Tab-separated table of C-alpha atoms and ligand atoms in Angstrom:
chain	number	residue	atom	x	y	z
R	1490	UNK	CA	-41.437	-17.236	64.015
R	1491	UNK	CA	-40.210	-19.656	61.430
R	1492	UNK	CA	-36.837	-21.214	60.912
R	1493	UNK	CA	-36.245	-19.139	57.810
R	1494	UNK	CA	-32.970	-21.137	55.421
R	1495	UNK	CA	-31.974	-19.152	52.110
R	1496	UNK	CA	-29.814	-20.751	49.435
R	1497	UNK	CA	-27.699	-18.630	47.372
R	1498	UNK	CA	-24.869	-18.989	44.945
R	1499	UNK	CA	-23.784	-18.541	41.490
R	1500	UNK	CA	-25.762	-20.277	38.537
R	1501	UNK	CA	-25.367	-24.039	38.151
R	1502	UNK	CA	-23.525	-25.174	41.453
R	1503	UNK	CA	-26.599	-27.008	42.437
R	1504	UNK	CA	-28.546	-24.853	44.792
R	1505	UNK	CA	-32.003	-26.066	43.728
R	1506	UNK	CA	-30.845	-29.841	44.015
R	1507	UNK	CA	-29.399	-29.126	47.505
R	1508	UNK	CA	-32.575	-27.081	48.809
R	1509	UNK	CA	-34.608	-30.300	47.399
R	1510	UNK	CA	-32.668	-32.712	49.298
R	1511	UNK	CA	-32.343	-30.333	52.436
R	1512	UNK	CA	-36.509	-30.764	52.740
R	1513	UNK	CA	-36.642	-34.422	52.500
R	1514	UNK	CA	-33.960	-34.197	55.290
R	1515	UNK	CA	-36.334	-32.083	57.075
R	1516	UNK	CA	-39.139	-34.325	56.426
R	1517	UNK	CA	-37.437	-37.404	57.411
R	1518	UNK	CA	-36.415	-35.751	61.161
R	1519	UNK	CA	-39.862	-34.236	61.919
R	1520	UNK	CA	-38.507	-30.528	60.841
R	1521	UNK	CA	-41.987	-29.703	59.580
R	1522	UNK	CA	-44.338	-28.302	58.209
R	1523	UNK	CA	-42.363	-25.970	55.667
R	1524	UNK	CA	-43.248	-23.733	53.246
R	1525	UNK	CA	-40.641	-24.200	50.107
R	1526	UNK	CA	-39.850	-21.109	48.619
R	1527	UNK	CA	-38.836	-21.222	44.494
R	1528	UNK	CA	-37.476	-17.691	44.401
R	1529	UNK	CA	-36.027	-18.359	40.888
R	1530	UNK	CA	-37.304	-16.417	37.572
R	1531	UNK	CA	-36.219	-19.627	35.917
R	1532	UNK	CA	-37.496	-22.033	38.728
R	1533	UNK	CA	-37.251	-26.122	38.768
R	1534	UNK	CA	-37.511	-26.492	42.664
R	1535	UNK	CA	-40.890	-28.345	41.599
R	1536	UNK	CA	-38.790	-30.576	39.145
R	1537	UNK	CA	-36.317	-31.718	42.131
R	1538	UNK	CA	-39.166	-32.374	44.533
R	1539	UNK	CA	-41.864	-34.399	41.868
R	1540	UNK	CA	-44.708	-31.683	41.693
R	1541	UNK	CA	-46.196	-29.879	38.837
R	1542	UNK	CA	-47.071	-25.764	39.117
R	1543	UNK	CA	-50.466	-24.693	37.897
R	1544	UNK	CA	-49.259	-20.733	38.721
R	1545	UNK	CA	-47.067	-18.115	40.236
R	1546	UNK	CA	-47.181	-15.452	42.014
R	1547	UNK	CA	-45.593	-13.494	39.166
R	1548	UNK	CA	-48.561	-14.598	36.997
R	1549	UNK	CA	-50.854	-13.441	39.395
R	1550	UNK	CA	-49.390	-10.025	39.450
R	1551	UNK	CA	-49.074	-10.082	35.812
R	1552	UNK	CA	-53.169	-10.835	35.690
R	1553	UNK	CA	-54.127	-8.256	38.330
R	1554	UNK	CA	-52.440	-5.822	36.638
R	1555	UNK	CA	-53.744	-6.619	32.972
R	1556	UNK	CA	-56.958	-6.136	34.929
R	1557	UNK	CA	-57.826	-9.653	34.169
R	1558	UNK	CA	-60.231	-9.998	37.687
R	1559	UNK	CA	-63.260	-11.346	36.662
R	1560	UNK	CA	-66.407	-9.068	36.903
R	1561	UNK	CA	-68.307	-9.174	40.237
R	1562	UNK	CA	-65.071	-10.219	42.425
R	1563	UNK	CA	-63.042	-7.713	44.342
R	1564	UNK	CA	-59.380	-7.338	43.818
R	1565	UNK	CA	-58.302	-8.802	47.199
R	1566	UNK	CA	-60.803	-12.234	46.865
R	1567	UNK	CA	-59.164	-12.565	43.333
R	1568	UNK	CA	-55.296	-12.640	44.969
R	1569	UNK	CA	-56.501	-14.924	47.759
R	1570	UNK	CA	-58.387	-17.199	45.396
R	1571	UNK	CA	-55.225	-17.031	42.917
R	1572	UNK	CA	-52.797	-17.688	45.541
R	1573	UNK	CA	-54.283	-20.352	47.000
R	1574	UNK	CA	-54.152	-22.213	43.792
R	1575	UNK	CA	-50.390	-20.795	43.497
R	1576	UNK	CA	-49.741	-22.939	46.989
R	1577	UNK	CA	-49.273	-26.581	46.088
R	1578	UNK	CA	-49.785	-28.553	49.440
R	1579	UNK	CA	-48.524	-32.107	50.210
R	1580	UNK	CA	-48.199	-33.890	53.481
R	1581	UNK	CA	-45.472	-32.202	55.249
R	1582	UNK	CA	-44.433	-29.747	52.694
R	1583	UNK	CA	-45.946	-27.146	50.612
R	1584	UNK	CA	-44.211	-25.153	47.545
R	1585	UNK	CA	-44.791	-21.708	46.497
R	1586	UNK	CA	-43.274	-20.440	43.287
R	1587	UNK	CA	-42.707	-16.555	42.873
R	1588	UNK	CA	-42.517	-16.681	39.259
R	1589	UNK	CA	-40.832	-13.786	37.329
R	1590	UNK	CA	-40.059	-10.705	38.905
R	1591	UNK	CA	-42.332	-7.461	37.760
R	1592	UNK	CA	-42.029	-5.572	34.478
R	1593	UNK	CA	-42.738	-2.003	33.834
R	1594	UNK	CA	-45.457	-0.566	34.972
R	1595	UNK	CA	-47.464	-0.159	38.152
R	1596	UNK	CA	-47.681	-3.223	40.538
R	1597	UNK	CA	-48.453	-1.223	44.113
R	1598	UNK	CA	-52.070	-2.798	43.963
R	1599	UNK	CA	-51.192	-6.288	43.781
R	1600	UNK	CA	-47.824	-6.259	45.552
R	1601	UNK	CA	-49.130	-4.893	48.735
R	1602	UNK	CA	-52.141	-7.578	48.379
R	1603	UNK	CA	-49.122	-10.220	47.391
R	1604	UNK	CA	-47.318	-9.190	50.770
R	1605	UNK	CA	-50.286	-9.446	52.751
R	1606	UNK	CA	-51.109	-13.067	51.757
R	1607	UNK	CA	-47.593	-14.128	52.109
R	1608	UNK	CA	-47.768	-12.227	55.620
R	1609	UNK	CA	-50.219	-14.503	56.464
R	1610	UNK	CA	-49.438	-17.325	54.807
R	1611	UNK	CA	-45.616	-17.652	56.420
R	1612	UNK	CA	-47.451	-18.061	59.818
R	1613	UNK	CA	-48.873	-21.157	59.311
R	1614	UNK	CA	-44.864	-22.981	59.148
R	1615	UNK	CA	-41.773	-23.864	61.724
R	1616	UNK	CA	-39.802	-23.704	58.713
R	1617	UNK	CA	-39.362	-21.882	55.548
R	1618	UNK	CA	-36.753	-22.734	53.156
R	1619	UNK	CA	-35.828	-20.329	50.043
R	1620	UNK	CA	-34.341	-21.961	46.579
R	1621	UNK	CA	-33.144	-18.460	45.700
R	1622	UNK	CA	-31.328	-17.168	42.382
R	1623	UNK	CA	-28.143	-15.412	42.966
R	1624	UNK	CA	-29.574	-12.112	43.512
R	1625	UNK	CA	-31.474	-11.310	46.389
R	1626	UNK	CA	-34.262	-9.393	45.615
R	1627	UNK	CA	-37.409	-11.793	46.304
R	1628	UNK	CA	-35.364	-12.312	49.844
R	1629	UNK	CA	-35.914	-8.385	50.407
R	1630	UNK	CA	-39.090	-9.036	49.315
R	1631	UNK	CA	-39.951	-11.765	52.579
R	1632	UNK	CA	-38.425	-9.197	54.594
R	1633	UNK	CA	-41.434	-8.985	57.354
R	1634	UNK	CA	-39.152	-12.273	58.085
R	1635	UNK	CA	-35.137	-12.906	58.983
R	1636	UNK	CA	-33.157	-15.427	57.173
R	1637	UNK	CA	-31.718	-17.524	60.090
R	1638	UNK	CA	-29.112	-19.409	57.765
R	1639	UNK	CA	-28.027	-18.231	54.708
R	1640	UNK	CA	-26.558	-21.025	52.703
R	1641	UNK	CA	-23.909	-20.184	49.495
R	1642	UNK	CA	-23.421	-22.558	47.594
R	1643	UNK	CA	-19.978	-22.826	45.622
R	1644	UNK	CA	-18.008	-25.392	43.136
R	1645	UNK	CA	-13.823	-25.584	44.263
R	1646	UNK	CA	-13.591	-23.262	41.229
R	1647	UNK	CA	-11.757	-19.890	42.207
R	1648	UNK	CA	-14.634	-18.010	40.289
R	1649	UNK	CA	-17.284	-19.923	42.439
R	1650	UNK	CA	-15.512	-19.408	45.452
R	1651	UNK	CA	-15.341	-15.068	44.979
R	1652	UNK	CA	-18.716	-15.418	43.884
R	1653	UNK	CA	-20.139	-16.927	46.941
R	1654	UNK	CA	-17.963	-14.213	48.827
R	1655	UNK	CA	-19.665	-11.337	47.061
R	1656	UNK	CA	-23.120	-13.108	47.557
R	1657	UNK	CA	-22.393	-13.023	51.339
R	1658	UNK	CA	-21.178	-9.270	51.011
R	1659	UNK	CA	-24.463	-8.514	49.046
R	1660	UNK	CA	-26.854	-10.141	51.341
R	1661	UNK	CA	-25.387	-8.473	54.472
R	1662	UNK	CA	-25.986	-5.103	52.613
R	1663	UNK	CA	-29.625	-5.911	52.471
R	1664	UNK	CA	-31.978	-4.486	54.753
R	1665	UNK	CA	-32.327	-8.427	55.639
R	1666	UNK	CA	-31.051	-9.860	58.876
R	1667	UNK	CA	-28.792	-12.872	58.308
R	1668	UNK	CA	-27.846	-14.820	60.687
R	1669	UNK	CA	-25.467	-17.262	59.752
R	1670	UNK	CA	-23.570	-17.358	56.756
R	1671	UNK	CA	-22.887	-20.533	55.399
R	1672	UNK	CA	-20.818	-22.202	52.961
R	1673	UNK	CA	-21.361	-25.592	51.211
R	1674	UNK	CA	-19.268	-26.773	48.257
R	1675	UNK	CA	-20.928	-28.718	45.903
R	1676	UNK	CA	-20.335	-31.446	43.074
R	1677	UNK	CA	-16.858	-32.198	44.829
R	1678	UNK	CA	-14.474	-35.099	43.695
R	1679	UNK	CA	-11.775	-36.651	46.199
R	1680	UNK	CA	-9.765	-34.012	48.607
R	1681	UNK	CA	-10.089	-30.109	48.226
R	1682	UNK	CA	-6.363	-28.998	47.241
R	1683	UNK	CA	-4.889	-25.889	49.570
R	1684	UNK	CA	-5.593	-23.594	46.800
R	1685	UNK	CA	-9.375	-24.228	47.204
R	1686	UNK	CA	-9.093	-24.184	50.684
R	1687	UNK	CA	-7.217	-20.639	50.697
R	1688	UNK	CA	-10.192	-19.523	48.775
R	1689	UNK	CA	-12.760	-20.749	50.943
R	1690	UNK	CA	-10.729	-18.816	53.761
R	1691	UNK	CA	-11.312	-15.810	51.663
R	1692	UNK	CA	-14.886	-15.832	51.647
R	1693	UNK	CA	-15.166	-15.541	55.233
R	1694	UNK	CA	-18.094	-17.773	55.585
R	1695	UNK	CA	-18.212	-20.799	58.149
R	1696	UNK	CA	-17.561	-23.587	56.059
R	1697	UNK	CA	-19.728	-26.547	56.230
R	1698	UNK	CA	-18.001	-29.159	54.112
R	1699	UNK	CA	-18.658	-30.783	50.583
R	1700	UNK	CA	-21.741	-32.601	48.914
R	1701	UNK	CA	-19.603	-35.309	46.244
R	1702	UNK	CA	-20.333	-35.791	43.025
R	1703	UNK	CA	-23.016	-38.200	41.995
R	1704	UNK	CA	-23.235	-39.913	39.009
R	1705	UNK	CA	-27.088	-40.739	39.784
R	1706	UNK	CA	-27.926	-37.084	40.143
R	1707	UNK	CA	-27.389	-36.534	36.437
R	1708	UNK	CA	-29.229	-40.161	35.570
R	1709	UNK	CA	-32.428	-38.853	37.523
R	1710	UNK	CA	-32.459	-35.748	35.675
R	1711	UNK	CA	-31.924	-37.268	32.185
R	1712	UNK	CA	-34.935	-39.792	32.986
R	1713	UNK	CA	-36.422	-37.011	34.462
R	1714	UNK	CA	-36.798	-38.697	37.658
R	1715	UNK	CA	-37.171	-36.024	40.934
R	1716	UNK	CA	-33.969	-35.654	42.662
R	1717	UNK	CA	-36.073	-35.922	45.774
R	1718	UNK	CA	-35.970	-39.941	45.406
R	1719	UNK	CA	-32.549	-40.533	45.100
R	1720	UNK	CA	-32.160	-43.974	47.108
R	1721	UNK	CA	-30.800	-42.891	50.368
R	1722	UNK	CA	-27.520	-44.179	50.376
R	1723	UNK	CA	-26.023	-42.296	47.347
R	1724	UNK	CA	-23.262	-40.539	47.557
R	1725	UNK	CA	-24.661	-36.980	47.392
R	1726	UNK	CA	-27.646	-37.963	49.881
R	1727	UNK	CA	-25.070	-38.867	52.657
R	1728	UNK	CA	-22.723	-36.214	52.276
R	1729	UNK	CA	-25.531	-33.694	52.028
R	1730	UNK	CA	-27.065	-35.071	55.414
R	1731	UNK	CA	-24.354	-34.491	57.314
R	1732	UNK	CA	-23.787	-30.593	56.481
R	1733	UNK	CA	-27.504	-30.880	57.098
R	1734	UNK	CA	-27.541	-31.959	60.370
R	1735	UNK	CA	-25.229	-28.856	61.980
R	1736	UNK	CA	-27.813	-26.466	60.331
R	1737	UNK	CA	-31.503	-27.434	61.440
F	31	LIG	N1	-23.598	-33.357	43.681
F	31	LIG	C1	-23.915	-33.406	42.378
F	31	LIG	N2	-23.454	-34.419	41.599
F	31	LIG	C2	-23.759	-34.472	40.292
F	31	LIG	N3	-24.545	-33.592	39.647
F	31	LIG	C3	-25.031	-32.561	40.353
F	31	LIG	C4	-24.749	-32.413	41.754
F	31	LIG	N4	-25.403	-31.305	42.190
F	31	LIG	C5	-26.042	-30.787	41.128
F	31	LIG	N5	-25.834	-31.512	40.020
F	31	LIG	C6	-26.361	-31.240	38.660
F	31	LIG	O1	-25.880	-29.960	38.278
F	31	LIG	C7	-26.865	-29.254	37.544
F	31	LIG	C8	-27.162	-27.899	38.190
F	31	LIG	O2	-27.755	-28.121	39.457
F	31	LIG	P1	-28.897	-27.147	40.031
F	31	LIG	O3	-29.251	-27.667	41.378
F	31	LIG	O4	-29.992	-26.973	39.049
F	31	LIG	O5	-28.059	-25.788	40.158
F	31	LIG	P2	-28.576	-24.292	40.469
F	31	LIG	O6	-29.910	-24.406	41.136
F	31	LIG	O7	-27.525	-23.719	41.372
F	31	LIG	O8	-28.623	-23.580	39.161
F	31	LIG	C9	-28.081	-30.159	37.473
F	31	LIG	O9	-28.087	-30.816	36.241
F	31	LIG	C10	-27.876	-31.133	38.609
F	31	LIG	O10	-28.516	-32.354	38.357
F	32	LIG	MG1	-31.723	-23.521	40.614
């Protein structure tokens, strides 16, 4: 079974930026092949790692259900056919994005067709890793799989910190196993001050240490340059590779 690694935290602390550079660590120490999970209604994983998404899984559904299947092909060939196309495959690496979550309506049809492709599809990896909003629902929705590390992300705000420590409560509520329960603060400048460090107490989550602030972060994403080639000896690269390294 695959190496399954979920990010979580509140809006904004830089989850999808950490989940991009946590798969070019993996790529760079043979930790591959993964299947990249963008779990986010609002997703940008694709942003961080350079790659451009034709569809979703969300649109899929969304088509299915309109009843948009073209004449002469069966329901199940039409999900396969979509969801291939959904998959976007590089070297080490691919990227699925789930798109927005259901409406009203009825979805049984294509959901259990949905689960049965990603059934299959998870097989094929050592590794999955999940850019995941903070709720948890598409994590329920992987369930025929465990999350082995479960990774909140925080800022040293007291806000953050209770966040991350409800996110953990959540996610153990969940009819998902989680393994380990992880904390990473993010977007950190000089020393943490014992208030923050009281707080990160709190959340009762093995603390894995800080990814600094980077002034080129924000100068790739105004050029609109993928986070994924930050040159590797910037400051949030390093720090971010070794929390990396204790995790996979
Ligand atoms: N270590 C960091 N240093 C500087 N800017 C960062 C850092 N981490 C994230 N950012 C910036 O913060 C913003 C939010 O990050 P993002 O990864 O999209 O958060 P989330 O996925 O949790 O919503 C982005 O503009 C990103 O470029
Ligand atoms: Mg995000």
């Amino acid at each position: 079974m695959a190496f399954t690694i979920a990010f979580s935290g509140k809006g904004g602390v830089g989850k999808t930026t950490l989940c991009g550079l946590l798969i070019r660590y993996m790529v760079e120490n043979d930790r591959y092949p993964i299947l990249a999970v963008d779990a986010d209604s609002n997703y940008n994983l694709n942003e961080v790692l350079g790659l451009e998404v034709e569809t979703t899984l969300g649109e899929i559904r969304e088509q299915m259900k309109k009843g948009e299947v073209p004449p002469g092909m069966t329901k199940d060939r039409f999900i396969d056919t979509k969801s291939e196309e959904a998959l976007i495959e590089t070297d080490k690496f691919d990227l699925l994005v789930m798109g927005r979550p259901e409406g009203p309506g009825c979805y049984c049809a294509a959901n259990t067709l949905l689960t049965n492709f990603l059934t299959r599809l998870v097989g094929n990896y050592d590794y999955i890793v999940i850019d995941n909003e903070a709720g948890m629902e598409h994590i329920s929705r992987l369930t025929t799989k465990d999350v082995d590390a479960l990774i909140i992300v925080s800022d040293i705000s007291k806000r953050g910190l209770q966040a991350a420590k409800r996110i953990n409560e959540l996610a153990r509520s969940l009819h998902v196993v989680i393994g380990r329960g992880y904390l990473v603060l993010n977007n950190v400048e000089g020393e943490l001050s014992d208030g923050v460090k009281k707080y990160i107490d709190d959340t009762g989550l093995e603390f894995l240490g800080c990814v600094m602030k980077d002034p080129k972060i924000q100068q790739y994403d105004m050029m609109g340059k993928p986070t994924f080639e930050l040159p590797a000896d910037s400051v949030a690269v390093k720090s971010a590779y070794e929390i990396f390294k204790r995790i996979v």
